[in-house]
Short mmCIF file of C-alpha atoms in Angstrom, two decimals:
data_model
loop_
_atom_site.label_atom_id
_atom_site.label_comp_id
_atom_site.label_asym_id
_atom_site.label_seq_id
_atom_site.Cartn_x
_atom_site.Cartn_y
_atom_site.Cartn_z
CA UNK A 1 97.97 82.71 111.03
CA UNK A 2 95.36 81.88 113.59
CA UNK A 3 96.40 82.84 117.33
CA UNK A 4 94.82 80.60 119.29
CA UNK A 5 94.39 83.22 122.73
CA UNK A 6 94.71 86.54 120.67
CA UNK A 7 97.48 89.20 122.21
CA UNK A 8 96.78 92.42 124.02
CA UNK A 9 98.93 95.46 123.10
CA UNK A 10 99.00 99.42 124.56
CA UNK A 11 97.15 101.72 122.26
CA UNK A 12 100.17 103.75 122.05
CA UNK A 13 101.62 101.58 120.04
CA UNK A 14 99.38 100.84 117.15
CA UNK A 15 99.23 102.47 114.45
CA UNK A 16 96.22 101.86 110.80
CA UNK A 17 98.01 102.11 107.27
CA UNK A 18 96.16 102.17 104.50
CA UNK A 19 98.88 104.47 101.55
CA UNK A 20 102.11 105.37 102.67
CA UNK A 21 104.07 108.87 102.22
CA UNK A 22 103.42 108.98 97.94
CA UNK A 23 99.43 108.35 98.30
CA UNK A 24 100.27 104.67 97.49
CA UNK A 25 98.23 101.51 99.11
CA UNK A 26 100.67 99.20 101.00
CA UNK A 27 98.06 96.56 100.39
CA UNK A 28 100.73 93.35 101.26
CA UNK A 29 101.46 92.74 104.88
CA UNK A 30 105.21 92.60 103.70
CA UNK A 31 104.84 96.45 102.19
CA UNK A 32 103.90 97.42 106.01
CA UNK A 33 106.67 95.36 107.61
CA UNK A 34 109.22 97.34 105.39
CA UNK A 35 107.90 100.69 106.08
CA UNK A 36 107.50 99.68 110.04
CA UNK A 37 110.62 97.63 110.66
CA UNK A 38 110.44 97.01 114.40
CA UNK A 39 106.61 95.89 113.53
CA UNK A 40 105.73 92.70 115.86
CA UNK A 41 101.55 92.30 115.01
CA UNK A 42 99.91 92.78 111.77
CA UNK A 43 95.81 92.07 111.04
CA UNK A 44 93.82 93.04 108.57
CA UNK A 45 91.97 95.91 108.54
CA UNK A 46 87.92 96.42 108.24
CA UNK A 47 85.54 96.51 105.24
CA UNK A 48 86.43 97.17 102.11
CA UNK A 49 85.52 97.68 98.19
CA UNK A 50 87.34 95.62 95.67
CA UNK A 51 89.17 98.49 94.65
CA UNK A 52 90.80 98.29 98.31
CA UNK A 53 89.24 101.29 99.97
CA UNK A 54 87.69 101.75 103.26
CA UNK A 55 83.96 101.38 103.18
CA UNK A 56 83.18 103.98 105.82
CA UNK A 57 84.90 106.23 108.25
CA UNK A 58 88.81 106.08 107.86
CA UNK A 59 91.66 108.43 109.86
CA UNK A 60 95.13 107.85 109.44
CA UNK A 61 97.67 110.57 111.76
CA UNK A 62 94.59 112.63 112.02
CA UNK A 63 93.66 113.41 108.31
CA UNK A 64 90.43 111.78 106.89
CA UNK A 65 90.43 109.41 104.25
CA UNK A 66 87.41 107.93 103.81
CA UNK A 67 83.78 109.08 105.02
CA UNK A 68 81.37 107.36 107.38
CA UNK A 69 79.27 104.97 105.79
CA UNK A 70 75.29 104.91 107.17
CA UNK A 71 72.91 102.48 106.01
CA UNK A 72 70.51 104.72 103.81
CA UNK A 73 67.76 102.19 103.75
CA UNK A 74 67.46 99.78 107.23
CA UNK A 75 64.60 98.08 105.11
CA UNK A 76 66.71 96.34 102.20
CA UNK A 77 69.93 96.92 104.52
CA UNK A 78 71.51 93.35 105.03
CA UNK A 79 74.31 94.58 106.39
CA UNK A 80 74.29 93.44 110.31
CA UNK A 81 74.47 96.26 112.57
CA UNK A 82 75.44 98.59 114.70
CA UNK A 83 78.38 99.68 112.90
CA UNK A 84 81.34 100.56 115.12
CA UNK A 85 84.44 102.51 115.26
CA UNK A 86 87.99 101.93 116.58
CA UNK A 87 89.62 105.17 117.32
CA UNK A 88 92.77 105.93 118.72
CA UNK A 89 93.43 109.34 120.13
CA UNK A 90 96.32 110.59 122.25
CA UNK A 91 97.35 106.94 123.60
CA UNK A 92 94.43 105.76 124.35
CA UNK A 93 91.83 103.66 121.90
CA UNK A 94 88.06 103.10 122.65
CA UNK A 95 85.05 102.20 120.08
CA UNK A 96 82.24 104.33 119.71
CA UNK A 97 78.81 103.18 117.87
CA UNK A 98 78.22 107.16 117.38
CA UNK A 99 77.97 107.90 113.16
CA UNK A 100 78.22 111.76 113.46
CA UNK A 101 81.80 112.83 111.93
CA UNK A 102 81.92 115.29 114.23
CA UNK A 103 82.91 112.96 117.50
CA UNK A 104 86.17 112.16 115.41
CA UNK A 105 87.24 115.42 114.18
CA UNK A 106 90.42 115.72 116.26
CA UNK A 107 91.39 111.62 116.49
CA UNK A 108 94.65 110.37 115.60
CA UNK A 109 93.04 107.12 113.88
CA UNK A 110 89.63 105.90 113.57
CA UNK A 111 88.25 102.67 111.64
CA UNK A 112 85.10 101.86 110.74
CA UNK A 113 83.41 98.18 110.81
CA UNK A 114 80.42 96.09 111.53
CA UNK A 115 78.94 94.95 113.49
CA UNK A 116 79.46 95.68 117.06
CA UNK A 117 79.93 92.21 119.09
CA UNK A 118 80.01 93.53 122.38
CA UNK A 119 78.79 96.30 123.83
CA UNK A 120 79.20 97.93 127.67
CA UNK A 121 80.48 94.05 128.29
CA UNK A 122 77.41 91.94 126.70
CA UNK A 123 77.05 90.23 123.35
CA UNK A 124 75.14 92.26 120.39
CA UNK A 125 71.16 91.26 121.02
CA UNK A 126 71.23 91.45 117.04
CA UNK A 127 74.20 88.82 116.16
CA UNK A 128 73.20 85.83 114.44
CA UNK A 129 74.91 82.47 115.35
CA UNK A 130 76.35 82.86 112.64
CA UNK A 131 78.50 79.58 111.11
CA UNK A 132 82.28 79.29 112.43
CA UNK A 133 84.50 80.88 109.49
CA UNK A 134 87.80 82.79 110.31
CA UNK A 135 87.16 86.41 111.52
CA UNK A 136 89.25 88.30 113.23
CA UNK A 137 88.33 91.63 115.66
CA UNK A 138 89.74 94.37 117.60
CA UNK A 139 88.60 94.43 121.51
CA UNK A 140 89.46 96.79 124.42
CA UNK A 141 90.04 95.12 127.76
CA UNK A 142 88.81 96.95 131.15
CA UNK A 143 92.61 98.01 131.39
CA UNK A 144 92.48 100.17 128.29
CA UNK A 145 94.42 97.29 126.11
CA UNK A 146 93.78 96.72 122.68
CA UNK A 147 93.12 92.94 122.18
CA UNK A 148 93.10 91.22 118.75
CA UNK A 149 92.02 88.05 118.12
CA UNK A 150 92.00 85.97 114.91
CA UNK A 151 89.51 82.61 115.22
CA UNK A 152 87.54 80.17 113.41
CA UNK A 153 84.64 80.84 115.10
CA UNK A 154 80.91 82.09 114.84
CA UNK A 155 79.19 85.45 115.69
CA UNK A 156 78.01 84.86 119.05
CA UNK A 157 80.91 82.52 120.23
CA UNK A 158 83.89 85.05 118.77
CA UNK A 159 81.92 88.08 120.82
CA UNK A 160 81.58 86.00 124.03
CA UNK A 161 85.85 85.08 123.33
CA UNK A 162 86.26 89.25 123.97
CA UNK A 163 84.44 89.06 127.16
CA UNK A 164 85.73 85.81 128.61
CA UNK A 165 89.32 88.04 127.83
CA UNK A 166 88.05 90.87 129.89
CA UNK A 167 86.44 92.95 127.01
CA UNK A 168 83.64 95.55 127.67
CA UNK A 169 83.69 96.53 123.72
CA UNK A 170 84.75 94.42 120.55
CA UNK A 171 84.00 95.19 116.97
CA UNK A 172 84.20 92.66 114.14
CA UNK A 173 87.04 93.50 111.23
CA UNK A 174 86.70 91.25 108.49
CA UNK A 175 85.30 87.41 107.59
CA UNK A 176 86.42 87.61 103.88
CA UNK A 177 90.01 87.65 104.50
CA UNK A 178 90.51 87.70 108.47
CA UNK A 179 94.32 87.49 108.59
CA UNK A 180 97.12 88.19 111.71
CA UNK A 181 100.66 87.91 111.20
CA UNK A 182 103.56 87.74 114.32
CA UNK A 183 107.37 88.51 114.34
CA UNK A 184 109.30 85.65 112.83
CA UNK A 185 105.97 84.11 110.59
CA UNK A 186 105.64 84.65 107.12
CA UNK A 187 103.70 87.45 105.73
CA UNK A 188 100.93 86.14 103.31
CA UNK A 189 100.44 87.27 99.70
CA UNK A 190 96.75 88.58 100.50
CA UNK A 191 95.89 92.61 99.58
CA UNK A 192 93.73 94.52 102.07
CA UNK A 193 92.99 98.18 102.31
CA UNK A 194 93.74 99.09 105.49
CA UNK A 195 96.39 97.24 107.89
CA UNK A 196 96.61 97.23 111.49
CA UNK A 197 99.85 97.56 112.59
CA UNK A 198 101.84 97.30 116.24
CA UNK A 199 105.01 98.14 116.44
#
């Protein structure tokens, strides 16, 4: 499901799932709407290995899952960069480019990605064009709202959709299966690692 503005919603109400209570993945977007019954917005999460775990940092209700992931040589790296990471702590969210585990030691969530696609309310200098593809992204609005949006779009022209909503920071989540679901639509049969989830 492609949402054609994106929606805003208060950090204090999202929550990032990767295994519920028995260490299990919930993987399906319908998994996650049975555990979190009054759920209304679902995306999928950042990177991830084909074994459906979080390629870098991952927090979930404060306990780390997964490590941060650094790029341990820039020369053969084509990975595009700066990595960022979505945190939410005590109500409020904000991303942070910093890669020092330390800065997230007491967070309630935190999610790694890449790249960056706007920074202090200006596109990423580094982002290619980039050819449109669906890709969806987490923003935060000067209010302190988390805005999602899920496009067919490229680089540049998905990070310049955050600012024209009022972004000053936006992070990229995914291009291999960039997914949202609503209330009321029907869940697709896609697996992911980690889910974004607002109930």
């Amino acid at each position: 499901l492609a949402i054609a503005k994106g929606q805003s919603f208060a950090p204090s109400n999202i929550k990032i799932v990767w295994k519920d209570s028995n260490d299990i993945p919930y993987m399906l977007f319908k998994n996650v709407q049975k555990a979190f019954p009054n759920a209304t917005f679902m995306t999928s999460g950042g990177r991830s290995t084909k074994a459906h775990h979080p390629t870098g940092l991952y927090i979930q209700k404060g306990k780390r899952l997964s490590n941060i992931h650094t790029i341990a040589n820039p020369k053969t790296n084509t990975e595009l960069t700066p990595f960022g990471i979505f945190v939410i702590n005590k109500g409020k969210a904000y991303i942070s480019t910093s890669l020092n585990q330390n800065d997230y030691k007491e967070v309630d969530y935190a999610l790694q990605s890449n790249p960056v696609l706007v920074w202090e309310g200006k596109v990423n200098k580094q982002l290619p064009v980039g050819k449109p593809i669906m890709r969806n992204g987490i923003g935060i609005k000067k209010d302190g709202s988390v805005y999602f949006a899920c496009l067919k779009m490229g680089y540049r022209d998905f990070a310049q959709h955050f600012i024209d909503q009022d972004c000053i920071s936006a992070l990229h989540l995914s291009d291999q299966k960039a997914e949202s679901w609503q209330k009321d639509s029907k869940p697709s049969y896609s697996r992911y690692a980690t889910i974004i989830v607002v109930e």
